[in-house]
Amino acid sequence: MVKYAVASKNDIEALMQIRLEMLKVVNELPSDYVFSKELIAKSREYFESGNQTTVFAVEKNLIGCATMCYIEVMPTLSHPTGKRAHLMNVYTNCEYRRQGIAFQMLNMLIEEAKVKGVTEISLDATEAGRPLYLKCGFTESNECMVLNLNQSNPGR
């Protein structure tokens, strides 16, 4: 039976382990890929002090995670609180996919975002993730433009 829990700072090693696993899978990296010290240090720092919530899915071991990162921007007419969020790290181990695990984790995070007064949640979707996000109510958007200032390292 899968159990869901909100991660705490005491879960930092599990957070790091599942994040690096997810990055390898999403970016199609070899299992022996070595991440930069900067990426590891900054990821750890963000989990420890960033404005985020991460949900875990656990059976016997950690099998999935999803993170909502909270950001505040200048209020607008359509977003009068200025509270927004960005969904990241949505990941389920391959043998547990298509069982509603990611859907449950997303629903937990979306409900929390509503309680926090968030008016918009954005995300960067893989093709494999699009059906899940559409099922959760996300829509495609043509409003956003991006300037990537890190062209030499385009990974997610």
PDB file of C-alpha atoms in Angstrom:
ATOM      1  CA  MET A   1       0.000   0.000   0.000  1.00  0.00           C
ATOM      2  CA  VAL A   2       1.385   3.392  -1.025  1.00  0.00           C
ATOM      3  CA  LYS A   3       1.596   6.060   1.668  1.00  0.00           C
ATOM      4  CA  TYR A   4       2.031   9.773   1.068  1.00  0.00           C
ATOM      5  CA  ALA A   5       3.848  12.244   3.291  1.00  0.00           C
ATOM      6  CA  VAL A   6       5.089  15.805   3.205  1.00  0.00           C
ATOM      7  CA  ALA A   7       8.877  15.822   3.410  1.00  0.00           C
ATOM      8  CA  SER A   8      10.639  17.645   6.230  1.00  0.00           C
ATOM      9  CA  LYS A   9      14.196  18.918   6.564  1.00  0.00           C
ATOM     10  CA  ASN A  10      14.993  15.568   8.208  1.00  0.00           C
ATOM     11  CA  ASP A  11      14.316  13.922   4.831  1.00  0.00           C
ATOM     12  CA  ILE A  12      17.131  15.754   3.019  1.00  0.00           C
ATOM     13  CA  GLU A  13      19.011  12.599   1.987  1.00  0.00           C
ATOM     14  CA  ALA A  14      15.871  11.029   0.541  1.00  0.00           C
ATOM     15  CA  LEU A  15      15.015  14.309  -1.216  1.00  0.00           C
ATOM     16  CA  MET A  16      18.453  14.427  -2.801  1.00  0.00           C
ATOM     17  CA  GLN A  17      18.398  10.766  -3.808  1.00  0.00           C
ATOM     18  CA  ILE A  18      15.025  10.957  -5.571  1.00  0.00           C
ATOM     19  CA  ARG A  19      15.826  14.316  -7.226  1.00  0.00           C
ATOM     20  CA  LEU A  20      19.066  13.025  -8.743  1.00  0.00           C
ATOM     21  CA  GLU A  21      17.324   9.830  -9.870  1.00  0.00           C
ATOM     22  CA  MET A  22      14.592  11.922 -11.505  1.00  0.00           C
ATOM     23  CA  LEU A  23      17.141  14.178 -13.247  1.00  0.00           C
ATOM     24  CA  LYS A  24      18.916  11.156 -14.727  1.00  0.00           C
ATOM     25  CA  VAL A  25      15.684   9.648 -16.038  1.00  0.00           C
ATOM     26  CA  VAL A  26      14.178  12.875 -17.412  1.00  0.00           C
ATOM     27  CA  ASN A  27      17.425  13.938 -19.078  1.00  0.00           C
ATOM     28  CA  GLU A  28      18.217  10.392 -20.300  1.00  0.00           C
ATOM     29  CA  LEU A  29      21.566  10.351 -18.496  1.00  0.00           C
ATOM     30  CA  PRO A  30      23.550   7.176 -17.829  1.00  0.00           C
ATOM     31  CA  SER A  31      23.162   5.640 -14.373  1.00  0.00           C
ATOM     32  CA  ASP A  32      26.795   6.453 -13.551  1.00  0.00           C
ATOM     33  CA  TYR A  33      26.440  10.143 -14.509  1.00  0.00           C
ATOM     34  CA  VAL A  34      28.151  12.465 -12.006  1.00  0.00           C
ATOM     35  CA  PHE A  35      26.313  15.722 -11.287  1.00  0.00           C
ATOM     36  CA  SER A  36      28.238  18.941 -10.690  1.00  0.00           C
ATOM     37  CA  LYS A  37      29.037  19.891  -7.134  1.00  0.00           C
ATOM     38  CA  GLU A  38      27.167  23.166  -7.731  1.00  0.00           C
ATOM     39  CA  LEU A  39      23.912  21.435  -8.752  1.00  0.00           C
ATOM     40  CA  ILE A  40      24.095  19.123  -5.747  1.00  0.00           C
ATOM     41  CA  ALA A  41      24.913  21.919  -3.290  1.00  0.00           C
ATOM     42  CA  LYS A  42      22.237  24.278  -4.630  1.00  0.00           C
ATOM     43  CA  SER A  43      19.586  21.526  -4.690  1.00  0.00           C
ATOM     44  CA  ARG A  44      20.383  20.617  -1.094  1.00  0.00           C
ATOM     45  CA  GLU A  45      20.323  24.302  -0.101  1.00  0.00           C
ATOM     46  CA  TYR A  46      16.938  24.806  -1.760  1.00  0.00           C
ATOM     47  CA  PHE A  47      15.388  21.788  -0.060  1.00  0.00           C
ATOM     48  CA  GLU A  48      16.734  23.003   3.291  1.00  0.00           C
ATOM     49  CA  SER A  49      15.738  26.666   3.046  1.00  0.00           C
ATOM     50  CA  GLY A  50      13.641  27.267  -0.075  1.00  0.00           C
ATOM     51  CA  ASN A  51       9.967  28.130  -0.070  1.00  0.00           C
ATOM     52  CA  GLN A  52       8.747  24.735  -1.238  1.00  0.00           C
ATOM     53  CA  THR A  53       6.759  21.666  -0.289  1.00  0.00           C
ATOM     54  CA  THR A  54       7.731  18.180  -1.424  1.00  0.00           C
ATOM     55  CA  VAL A  55       5.429  15.184  -1.200  1.00  0.00           C
ATOM     56  CA  PHE A  56       6.799  11.643  -1.092  1.00  0.00           C
ATOM     57  CA  ALA A  57       5.175   8.402  -2.160  1.00  0.00           C
ATOM     58  CA  VAL A  58       6.466   5.431  -0.208  1.00  0.00           C
ATOM     59  CA  GLU A  59       5.690   1.744  -0.405  1.00  0.00           C
ATOM     60  CA  LYS A  60       8.543  -0.282   1.062  1.00  0.00           C
ATOM     61  CA  ASN A  61      10.947   2.319  -0.325  1.00  0.00           C
ATOM     62  CA  LEU A  62      10.656   5.820  -1.703  1.00  0.00           C
ATOM     63  CA  ILE A  63       8.913   5.460  -5.083  1.00  0.00           C
ATOM     64  CA  GLY A  64       7.952   8.998  -6.055  1.00  0.00           C
ATOM     65  CA  CYS A  65       8.030  12.687  -5.299  1.00  0.00           C
ATOM     66  CA  ALA A  66       6.627  16.021  -6.423  1.00  0.00           C
ATOM     67  CA  THR A  67       7.668  19.539  -5.381  1.00  0.00           C
ATOM     68  CA  MET A  68       5.749  22.811  -5.382  1.00  0.00           C
ATOM     69  CA  CYS A  69       8.014  25.870  -5.324  1.00  0.00           C
ATOM     70  CA  TYR A  70       6.349  29.047  -4.097  1.00  0.00           C
ATOM     71  CA  ILE A  71       7.213  32.445  -5.533  1.00  0.00           C
ATOM     72  CA  GLU A  72       5.860  35.937  -5.082  1.00  0.00           C
ATOM     73  CA  VAL A  73       5.826  38.480  -7.864  1.00  0.00           C
ATOM     74  CA  MET A  74       4.309  41.917  -8.227  1.00  0.00           C
ATOM     75  CA  PRO A  75       0.495  41.591  -8.115  1.00  0.00           C
ATOM     76  CA  THR A  76      -1.449  41.948 -11.357  1.00  0.00           C
ATOM     77  CA  LEU A  77      -5.148  42.280 -12.129  1.00  0.00           C
ATOM     78  CA  SER A  78      -5.456  38.550 -12.803  1.00  0.00           C
ATOM     79  CA  HIS A  79      -3.180  37.597  -9.882  1.00  0.00           C
ATOM     80  CA  PRO A  80      -3.918  40.170  -7.169  1.00  0.00           C
ATOM     81  CA  THR A  81      -1.993  38.339  -4.422  1.00  0.00           C
ATOM     82  CA  GLY A  82       1.176  37.988  -6.483  1.00  0.00           C
ATOM     83  CA  LYS A  83       1.407  34.439  -5.095  1.00  0.00           C
ATOM     84  CA  ARG A  84       2.349  31.906  -7.707  1.00  0.00           C
ATOM     85  CA  ALA A  85       3.892  28.461  -7.729  1.00  0.00           C
ATOM     86  CA  HIS A  86       5.969  26.280 -10.010  1.00  0.00           C
ATOM     87  CA  LEU A  87       5.556  22.509  -9.974  1.00  0.00           C
ATOM     88  CA  MET A  88       8.794  20.509 -10.263  1.00  0.00           C
ATOM     89  CA  ASN A  89      10.306  17.080  -9.693  1.00  0.00           C
ATOM     90  CA  VAL A  90       7.129  15.141 -10.447  1.00  0.00           C
ATOM     91  CA  TYR A  91       8.506  11.645 -10.607  1.00  0.00           C
ATOM     92  CA  THR A  92       7.417   8.061 -10.011  1.00  0.00           C
ATOM     93  CA  ASN A  93       9.751   5.071 -10.361  1.00  0.00           C
ATOM     94  CA  CYS A  94       9.013   3.316 -13.659  1.00  0.00           C
ATOM     95  CA  GLU A  95       7.533   0.148 -12.099  1.00  0.00           C
ATOM     96  CA  TYR A  96       4.927   2.235 -10.238  1.00  0.00           C
ATOM     97  CA  ARG A  97       3.758   4.469 -13.091  1.00  0.00           C
ATOM     98  CA  ARG A  98       0.163   4.648 -14.322  1.00  0.00           C
ATOM     99  CA  GLN A  99      -1.231   3.749 -10.886  1.00  0.00           C
ATOM    100  CA  GLY A 100      -2.427   7.219  -9.826  1.00  0.00           C
ATOM    101  CA  ILE A 101       0.553   7.909  -7.552  1.00  0.00           C
ATOM    102  CA  ALA A 102       1.686  11.124  -9.258  1.00  0.00           C
ATOM    103  CA  PHE A 103      -1.964  12.223  -9.522  1.00  0.00           C
ATOM    104  CA  GLN A 104      -2.363  11.855  -5.744  1.00  0.00           C
ATOM    105  CA  MET A 105       0.861  13.756  -5.016  1.00  0.00           C
ATOM    106  CA  LEU A 106      -0.188  16.574  -7.365  1.00  0.00           C
ATOM    107  CA  ASN A 107      -3.625  16.840  -5.789  1.00  0.00           C
ATOM    108  CA  MET A 108      -2.027  17.191  -2.342  1.00  0.00           C
ATOM    109  CA  LEU A 109       0.233  19.989  -3.586  1.00  0.00           C
ATOM    110  CA  ILE A 110      -2.534  21.763  -5.525  1.00  0.00           C
ATOM    111  CA  GLU A 111      -4.783  21.770  -2.456  1.00  0.00           C
ATOM    112  CA  GLU A 112      -1.971  23.225  -0.345  1.00  0.00           C
ATOM    113  CA  ALA A 113      -1.344  25.912  -2.990  1.00  0.00           C
ATOM    114  CA  LYS A 114      -5.017  26.905  -2.860  1.00  0.00           C
ATOM    115  CA  VAL A 115      -4.826  27.237   0.939  1.00  0.00           C
ATOM    116  CA  LYS A 116      -1.729  29.447   0.535  1.00  0.00           C
ATOM    117  CA  GLY A 117      -3.625  31.796  -1.803  1.00  0.00           C
ATOM    118  CA  VAL A 118      -1.712  30.859  -4.959  1.00  0.00           C
ATOM    119  CA  THR A 119      -3.439  32.109  -8.108  1.00  0.00           C
ATOM    120  CA  GLU A 120      -1.356  30.324 -10.744  1.00  0.00           C
ATOM    121  CA  ILE A 121       0.743  27.173 -10.942  1.00  0.00           C
ATOM    122  CA  SER A 122       3.198  26.751 -13.797  1.00  0.00           C
ATOM    123  CA  LEU A 123       5.322  23.766 -14.792  1.00  0.00           C
ATOM    124  CA  ASP A 124       7.684  22.500 -17.462  1.00  0.00           C
ATOM    125  CA  ALA A 125       6.125  19.343 -18.892  1.00  0.00           C
ATOM    126  CA  THR A 126       7.723  16.378 -20.555  1.00  0.00           C
ATOM    127  CA  GLU A 127       5.688  14.656 -23.262  1.00  0.00           C
ATOM    128  CA  ALA A 128       5.161  11.712 -20.911  1.00  0.00           C
ATOM    129  CA  GLY A 129       3.818  14.016 -18.198  1.00  0.00           C
ATOM    130  CA  ARG A 130       1.358  16.008 -20.317  1.00  0.00           C
ATOM    131  CA  PRO A 131      -1.609  13.607 -19.947  1.00  0.00           C
ATOM    132  CA  LEU A 132      -1.265  13.712 -16.153  1.00  0.00           C
ATOM    133  CA  TYR A 133      -1.156  17.509 -16.061  1.00  0.00           C
ATOM    134  CA  LEU A 134      -4.167  17.800 -18.370  1.00  0.00           C
ATOM    135  CA  LYS A 135      -6.048  15.371 -16.099  1.00  0.00           C
ATOM    136  CA  CYS A 136      -5.218  17.660 -13.136  1.00  0.00           C
ATOM    137  CA  GLY A 137      -6.667  20.675 -14.966  1.00  0.00           C
ATOM    138  CA  PHE A 138      -3.533  22.302 -16.412  1.00  0.00           C
ATOM    139  CA  THR A 139      -3.878  23.882 -19.837  1.00  0.00           C
ATOM    140  CA  GLU A 140      -1.377  24.711 -22.558  1.00  0.00           C
ATOM    141  CA  SER A 141      -0.266  28.326 -22.555  1.00  0.00           C
ATOM    142  CA  ASN A 142       1.068  30.607 -25.260  1.00  0.00           C
ATOM    143  CA  GLU A 143       1.482  33.529 -22.850  1.00  0.00           C
ATOM    144  CA  CYS A 144       4.959  32.790 -21.580  1.00  0.00           C
ATOM    145  CA  MET A 145       8.239  33.611 -23.261  1.00  0.00           C
ATOM    146  CA  VAL A 146      11.584  32.528 -21.869  1.00  0.00           C
ATOM    147  CA  LEU A 147      15.117  33.806 -22.214  1.00  0.00           C
ATOM    148  CA  ASN A 148      17.524  31.031 -21.195  1.00  0.00           C
ATOM    149  CA  LEU A 149      20.608  32.683 -19.729  1.00  0.00           C
ATOM    150  CA  ASN A 150      22.322  29.335 -19.233  1.00  0.00           C
ATOM    151  CA  GLN A 151      22.559  28.177 -22.863  1.00  0.00           C
ATOM    152  CA  SER A 152      25.744  26.210 -22.207  1.00  0.00           C
ATOM    153  CA  ASN A 153      23.903  23.875 -19.789  1.00  0.00           C
ATOM    154  CA  PRO A 154      20.327  23.358 -21.064  1.00  0.00           C
ATOM    155  CA  GLY A 155      19.408  20.446 -18.705  1.00  0.00           C
ATOM    156  CA  ARG A 156      16.249  20.557 -16.572  1.00  0.00           C
TER     157      ARG A 156
END
